[in-house]
Coordinates of N, CA and C in Angstrom, one line a residue:
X22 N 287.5 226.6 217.5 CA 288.3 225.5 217.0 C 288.9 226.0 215.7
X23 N 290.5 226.0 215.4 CA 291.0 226.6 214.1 C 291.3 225.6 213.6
X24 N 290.7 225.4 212.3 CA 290.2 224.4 211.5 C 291.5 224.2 210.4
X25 N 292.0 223.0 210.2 CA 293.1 222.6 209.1 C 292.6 222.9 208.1
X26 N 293.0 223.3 207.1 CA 293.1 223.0 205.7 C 292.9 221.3 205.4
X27 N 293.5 220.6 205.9 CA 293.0 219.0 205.8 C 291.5 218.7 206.2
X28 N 291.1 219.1 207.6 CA 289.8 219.1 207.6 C 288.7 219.4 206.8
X29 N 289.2 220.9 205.9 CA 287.9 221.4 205.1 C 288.2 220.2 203.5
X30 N 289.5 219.9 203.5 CA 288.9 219.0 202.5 C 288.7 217.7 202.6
X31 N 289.1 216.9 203.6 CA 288.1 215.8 204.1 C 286.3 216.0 203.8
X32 N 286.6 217.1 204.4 CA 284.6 217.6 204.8 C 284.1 217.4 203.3
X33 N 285.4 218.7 202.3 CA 285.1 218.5 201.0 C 284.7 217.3 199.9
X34 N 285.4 216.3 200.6 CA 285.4 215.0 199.7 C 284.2 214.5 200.2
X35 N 283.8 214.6 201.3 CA 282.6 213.8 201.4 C 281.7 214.0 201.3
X36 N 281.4 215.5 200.8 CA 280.4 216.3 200.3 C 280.5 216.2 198.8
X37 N 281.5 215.5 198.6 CA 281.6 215.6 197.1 C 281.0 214.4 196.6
X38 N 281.1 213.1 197.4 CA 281.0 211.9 197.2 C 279.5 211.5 197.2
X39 N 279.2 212.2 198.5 CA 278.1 211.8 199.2 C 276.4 212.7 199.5
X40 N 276.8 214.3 198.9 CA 276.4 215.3 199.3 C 275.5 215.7 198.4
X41 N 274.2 217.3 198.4 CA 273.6 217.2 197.0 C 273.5 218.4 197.8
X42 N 273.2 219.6 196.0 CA 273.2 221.0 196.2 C 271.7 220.9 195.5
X43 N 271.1 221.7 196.0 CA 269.6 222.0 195.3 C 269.0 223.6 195.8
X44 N 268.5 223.9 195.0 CA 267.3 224.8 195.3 C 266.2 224.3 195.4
X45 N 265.6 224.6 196.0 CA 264.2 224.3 196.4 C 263.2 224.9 195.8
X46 N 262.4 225.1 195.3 CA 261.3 226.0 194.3 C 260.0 225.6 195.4
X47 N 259.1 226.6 196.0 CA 257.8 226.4 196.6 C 257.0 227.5 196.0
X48 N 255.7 227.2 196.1 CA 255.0 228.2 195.3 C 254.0 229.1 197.0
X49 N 254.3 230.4 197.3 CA 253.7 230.5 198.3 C 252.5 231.4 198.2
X50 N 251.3 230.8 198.6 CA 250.5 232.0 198.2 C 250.3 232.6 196.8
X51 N 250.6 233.8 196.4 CA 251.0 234.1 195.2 C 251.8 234.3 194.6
X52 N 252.9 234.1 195.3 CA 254.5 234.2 194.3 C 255.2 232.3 194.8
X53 N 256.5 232.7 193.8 CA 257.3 231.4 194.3 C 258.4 231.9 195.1
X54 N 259.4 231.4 195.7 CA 260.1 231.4 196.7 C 261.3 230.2 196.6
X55 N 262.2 231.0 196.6 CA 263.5 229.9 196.4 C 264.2 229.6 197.9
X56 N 264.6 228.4 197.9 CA 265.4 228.4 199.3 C 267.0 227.6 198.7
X57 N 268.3 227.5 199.4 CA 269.1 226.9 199.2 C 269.4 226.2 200.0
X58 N 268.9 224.3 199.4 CA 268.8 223.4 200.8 C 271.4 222.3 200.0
X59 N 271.2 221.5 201.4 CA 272.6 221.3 201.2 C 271.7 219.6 202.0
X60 N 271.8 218.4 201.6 CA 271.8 216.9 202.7 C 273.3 216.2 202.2
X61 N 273.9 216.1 203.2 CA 274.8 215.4 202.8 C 274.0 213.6 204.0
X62 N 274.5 212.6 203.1 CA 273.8 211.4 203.7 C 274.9 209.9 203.9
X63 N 275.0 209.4 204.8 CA 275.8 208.5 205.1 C 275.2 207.0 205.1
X64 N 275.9 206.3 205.5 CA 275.6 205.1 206.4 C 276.1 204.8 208.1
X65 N 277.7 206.1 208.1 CA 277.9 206.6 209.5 C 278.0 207.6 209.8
X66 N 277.0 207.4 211.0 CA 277.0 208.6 211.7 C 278.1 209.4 212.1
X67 N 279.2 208.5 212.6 CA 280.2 209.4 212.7 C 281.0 210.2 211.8
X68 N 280.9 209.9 210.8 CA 281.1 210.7 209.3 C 280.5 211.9 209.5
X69 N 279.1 211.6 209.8 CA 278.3 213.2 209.6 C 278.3 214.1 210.6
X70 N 278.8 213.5 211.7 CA 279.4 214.3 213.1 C 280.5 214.9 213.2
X71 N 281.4 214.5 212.6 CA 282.9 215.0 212.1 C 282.6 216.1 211.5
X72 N 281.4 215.5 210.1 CA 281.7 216.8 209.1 C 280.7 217.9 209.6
X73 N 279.6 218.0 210.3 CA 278.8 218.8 210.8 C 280.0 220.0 212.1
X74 N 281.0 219.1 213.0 CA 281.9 219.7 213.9 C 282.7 220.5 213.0
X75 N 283.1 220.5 211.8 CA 284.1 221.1 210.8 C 283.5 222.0 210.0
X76 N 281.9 222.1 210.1 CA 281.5 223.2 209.2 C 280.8 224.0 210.5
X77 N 281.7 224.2 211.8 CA 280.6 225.0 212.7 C 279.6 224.3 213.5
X78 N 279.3 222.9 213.5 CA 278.1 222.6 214.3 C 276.9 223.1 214.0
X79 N 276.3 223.6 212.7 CA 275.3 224.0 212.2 C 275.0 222.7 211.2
X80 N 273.3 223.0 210.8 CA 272.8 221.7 210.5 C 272.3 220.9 211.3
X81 N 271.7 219.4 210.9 CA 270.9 218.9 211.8 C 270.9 217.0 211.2
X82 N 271.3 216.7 212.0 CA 271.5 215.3 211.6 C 269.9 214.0 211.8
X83 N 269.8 213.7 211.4 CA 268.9 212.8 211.5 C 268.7 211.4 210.7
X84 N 268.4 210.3 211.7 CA 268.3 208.9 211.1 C 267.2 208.7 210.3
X85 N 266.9 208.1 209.5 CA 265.9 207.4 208.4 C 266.4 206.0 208.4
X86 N 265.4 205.2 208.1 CA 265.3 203.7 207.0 C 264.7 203.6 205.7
X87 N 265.5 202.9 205.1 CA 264.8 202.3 203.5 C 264.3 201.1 203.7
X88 N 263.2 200.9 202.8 CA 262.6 199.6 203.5 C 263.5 198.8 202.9
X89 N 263.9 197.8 203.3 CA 264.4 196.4 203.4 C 266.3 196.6 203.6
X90 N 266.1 197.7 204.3 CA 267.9 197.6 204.7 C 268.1 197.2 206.2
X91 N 269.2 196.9 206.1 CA 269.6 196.2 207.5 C 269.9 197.8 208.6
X92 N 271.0 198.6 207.3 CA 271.6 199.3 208.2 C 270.9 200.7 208.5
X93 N 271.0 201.2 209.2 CA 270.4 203.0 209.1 C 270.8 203.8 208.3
X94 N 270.0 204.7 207.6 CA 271.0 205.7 207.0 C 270.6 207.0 207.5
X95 N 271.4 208.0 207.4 CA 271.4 209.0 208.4 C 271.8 210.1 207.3
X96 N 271.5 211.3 207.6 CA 271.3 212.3 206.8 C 271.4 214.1 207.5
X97 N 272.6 214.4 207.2 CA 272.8 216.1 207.4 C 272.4 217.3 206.4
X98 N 271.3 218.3 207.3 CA 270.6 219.3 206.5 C 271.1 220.8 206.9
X99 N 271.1 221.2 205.6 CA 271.0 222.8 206.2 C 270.7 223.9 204.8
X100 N 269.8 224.7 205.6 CA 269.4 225.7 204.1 C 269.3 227.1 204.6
X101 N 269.2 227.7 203.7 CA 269.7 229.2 203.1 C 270.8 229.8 203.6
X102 N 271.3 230.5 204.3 CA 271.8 231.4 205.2 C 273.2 230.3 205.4
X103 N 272.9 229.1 206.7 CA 273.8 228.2 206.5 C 274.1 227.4 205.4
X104 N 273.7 226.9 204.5 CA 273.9 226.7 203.4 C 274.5 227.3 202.8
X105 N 274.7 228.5 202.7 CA 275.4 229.3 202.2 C 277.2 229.7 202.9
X106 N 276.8 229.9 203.9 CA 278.6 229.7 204.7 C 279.3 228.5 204.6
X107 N 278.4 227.3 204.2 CA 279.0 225.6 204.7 C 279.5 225.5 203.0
X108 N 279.2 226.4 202.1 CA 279.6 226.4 200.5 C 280.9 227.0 200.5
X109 N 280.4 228.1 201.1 CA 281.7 229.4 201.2 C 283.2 228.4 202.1
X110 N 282.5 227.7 202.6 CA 284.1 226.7 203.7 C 284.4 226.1 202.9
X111 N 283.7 225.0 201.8 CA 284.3 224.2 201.6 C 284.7 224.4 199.7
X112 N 284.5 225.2 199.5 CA 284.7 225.8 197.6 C 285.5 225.7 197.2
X113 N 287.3 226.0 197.9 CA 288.1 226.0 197.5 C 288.8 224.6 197.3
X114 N 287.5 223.7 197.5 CA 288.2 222.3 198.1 C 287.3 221.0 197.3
X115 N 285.9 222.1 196.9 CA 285.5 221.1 195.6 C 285.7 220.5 194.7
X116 N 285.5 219.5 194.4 CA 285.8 219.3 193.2 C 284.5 219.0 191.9
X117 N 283.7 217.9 192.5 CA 282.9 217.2 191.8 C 281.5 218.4 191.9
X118 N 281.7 218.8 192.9 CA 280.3 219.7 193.0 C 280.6 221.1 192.9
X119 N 281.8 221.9 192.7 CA 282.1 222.7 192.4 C 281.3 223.6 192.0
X120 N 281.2 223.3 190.2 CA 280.2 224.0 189.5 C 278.9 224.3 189.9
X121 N 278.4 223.6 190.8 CA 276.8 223.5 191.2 C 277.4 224.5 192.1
X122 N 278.0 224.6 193.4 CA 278.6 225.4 194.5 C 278.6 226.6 194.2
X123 N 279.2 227.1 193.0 CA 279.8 228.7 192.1 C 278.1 229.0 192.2
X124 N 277.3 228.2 191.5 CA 276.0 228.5 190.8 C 274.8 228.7 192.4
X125 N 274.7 227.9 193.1 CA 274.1 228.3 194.2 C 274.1 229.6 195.3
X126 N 276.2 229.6 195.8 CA 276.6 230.9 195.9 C 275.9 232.2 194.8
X127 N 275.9 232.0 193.5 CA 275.3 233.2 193.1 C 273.8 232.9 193.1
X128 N 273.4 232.3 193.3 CA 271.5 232.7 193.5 C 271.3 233.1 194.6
X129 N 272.3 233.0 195.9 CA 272.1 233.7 197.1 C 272.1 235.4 196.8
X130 N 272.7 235.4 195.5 CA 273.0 237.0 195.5 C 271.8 237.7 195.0
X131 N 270.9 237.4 194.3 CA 269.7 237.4 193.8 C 268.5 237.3 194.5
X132 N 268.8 236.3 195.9 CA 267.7 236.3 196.6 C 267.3 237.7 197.6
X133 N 266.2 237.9 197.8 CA 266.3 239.3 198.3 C 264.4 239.3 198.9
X134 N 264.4 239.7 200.3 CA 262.9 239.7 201.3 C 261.7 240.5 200.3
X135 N 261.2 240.2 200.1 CA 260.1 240.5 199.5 C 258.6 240.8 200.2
X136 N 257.8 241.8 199.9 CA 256.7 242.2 200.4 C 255.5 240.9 200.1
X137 N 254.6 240.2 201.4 CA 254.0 239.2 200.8 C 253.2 238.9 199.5
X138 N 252.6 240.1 199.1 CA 252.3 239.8 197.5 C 253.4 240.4 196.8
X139 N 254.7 240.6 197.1 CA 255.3 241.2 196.0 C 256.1 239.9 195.5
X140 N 256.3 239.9 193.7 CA 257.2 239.6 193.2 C 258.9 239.4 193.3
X141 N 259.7 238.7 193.5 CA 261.4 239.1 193.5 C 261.6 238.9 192.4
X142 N 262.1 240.4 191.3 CA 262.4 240.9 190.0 C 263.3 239.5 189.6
X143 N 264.3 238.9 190.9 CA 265.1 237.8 189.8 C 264.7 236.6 189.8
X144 N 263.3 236.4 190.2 CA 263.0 234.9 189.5 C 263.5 234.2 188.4
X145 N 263.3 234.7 187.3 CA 263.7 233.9 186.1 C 265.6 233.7 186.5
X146 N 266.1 234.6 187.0 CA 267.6 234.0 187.7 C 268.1 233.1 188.0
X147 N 267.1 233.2 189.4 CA 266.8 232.2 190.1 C 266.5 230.8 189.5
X148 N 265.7 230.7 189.0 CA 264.9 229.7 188.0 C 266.0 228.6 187.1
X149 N 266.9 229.9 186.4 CA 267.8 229.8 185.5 C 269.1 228.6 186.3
X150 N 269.6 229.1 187.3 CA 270.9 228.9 188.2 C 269.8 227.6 188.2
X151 N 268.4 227.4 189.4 CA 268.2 225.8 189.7 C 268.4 224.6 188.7
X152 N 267.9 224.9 187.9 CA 267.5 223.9 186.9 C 269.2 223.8 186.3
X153 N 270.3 225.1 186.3 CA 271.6 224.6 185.7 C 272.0 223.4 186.9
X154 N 271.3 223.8 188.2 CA 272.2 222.8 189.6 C 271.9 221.6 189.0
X155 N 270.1 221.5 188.9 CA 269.6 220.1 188.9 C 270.2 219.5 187.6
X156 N 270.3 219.9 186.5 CA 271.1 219.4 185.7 C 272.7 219.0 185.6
X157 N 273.1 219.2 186.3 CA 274.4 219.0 186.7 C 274.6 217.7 188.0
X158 N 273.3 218.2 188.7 CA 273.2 217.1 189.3 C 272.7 215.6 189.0
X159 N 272.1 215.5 188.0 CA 271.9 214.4 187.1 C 272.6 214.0 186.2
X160 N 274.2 214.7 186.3 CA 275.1 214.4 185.3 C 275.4 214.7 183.9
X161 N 274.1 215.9 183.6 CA 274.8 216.1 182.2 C 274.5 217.8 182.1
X162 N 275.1 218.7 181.1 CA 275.0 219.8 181.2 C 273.8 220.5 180.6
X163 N 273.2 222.0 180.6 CA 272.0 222.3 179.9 C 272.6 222.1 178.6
X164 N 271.5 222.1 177.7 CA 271.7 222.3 175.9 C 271.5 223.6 175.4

């Protein structure tokens, strides 16, 4: 399917609206381990079917409830690898998550397979980029 330029920013707005960029920080064993997760989350499903068809059909949609709501809310995932192509589609078209987008793209550059007790040299990188996402994603910038 050859995808519009209207499409990728539809996708984009609603990822902008609706969507969150994070790293993930786990501690495994003896080292830590970054992953790059993406949920964008609705109230329709067909929103998240649209935008899931426009970034490739990668990712994975699934329903949830909050206690005391009537309606469903429904939620699209995808990390590292895809996460990282579904940034690369829609970048040019960010706006509100932009800056977090630039910043996640470059910690994919930094991530790198490691021996199970070995160390990855750019942790503190890594570390660095999350906490600028999470702060940005809370609305205000680091100090």
């Amino acid at each position: 399917m050859k995808l519009k330029a209207t499409d990728k920013a539809w996708a984009a707005g609603l990822f902008d609206g609706e969507g969150c960029i994070m790293i993930k920080r786990d501690y495994n064993k003896l080292r830590v381990t970054f992953s790059l997760r993406l949920i964008l989350t609705n109230n329709h499903v067909g929103a998240l079917e649209k935008f899931k068809t426009i970034v490739g059909g990668i990712g994975s949609i699934r329903q949830w409830s909050r206690d005391g709501r009537k309606n469903p809310t429904w939620d699209w995932r995808v990390a590292s690898k895809q996460a990282e192509f579904v940034l690369k589609l829609l970048l040019p078209y960010l706006v509100v998550k932009h800056e977090q987008a630039e910043l996640a793209l470059l910690s994919r550059k930094y991530q790198q397979k490691v021996g199970a007790y070995k160390l990855n040299p750019n942790i503190d990188k890594i570390e660095s980029l999350r906490l600028q996402i999470s702060s940005l994603n809370q609305g205000r910038a680091l100090q």
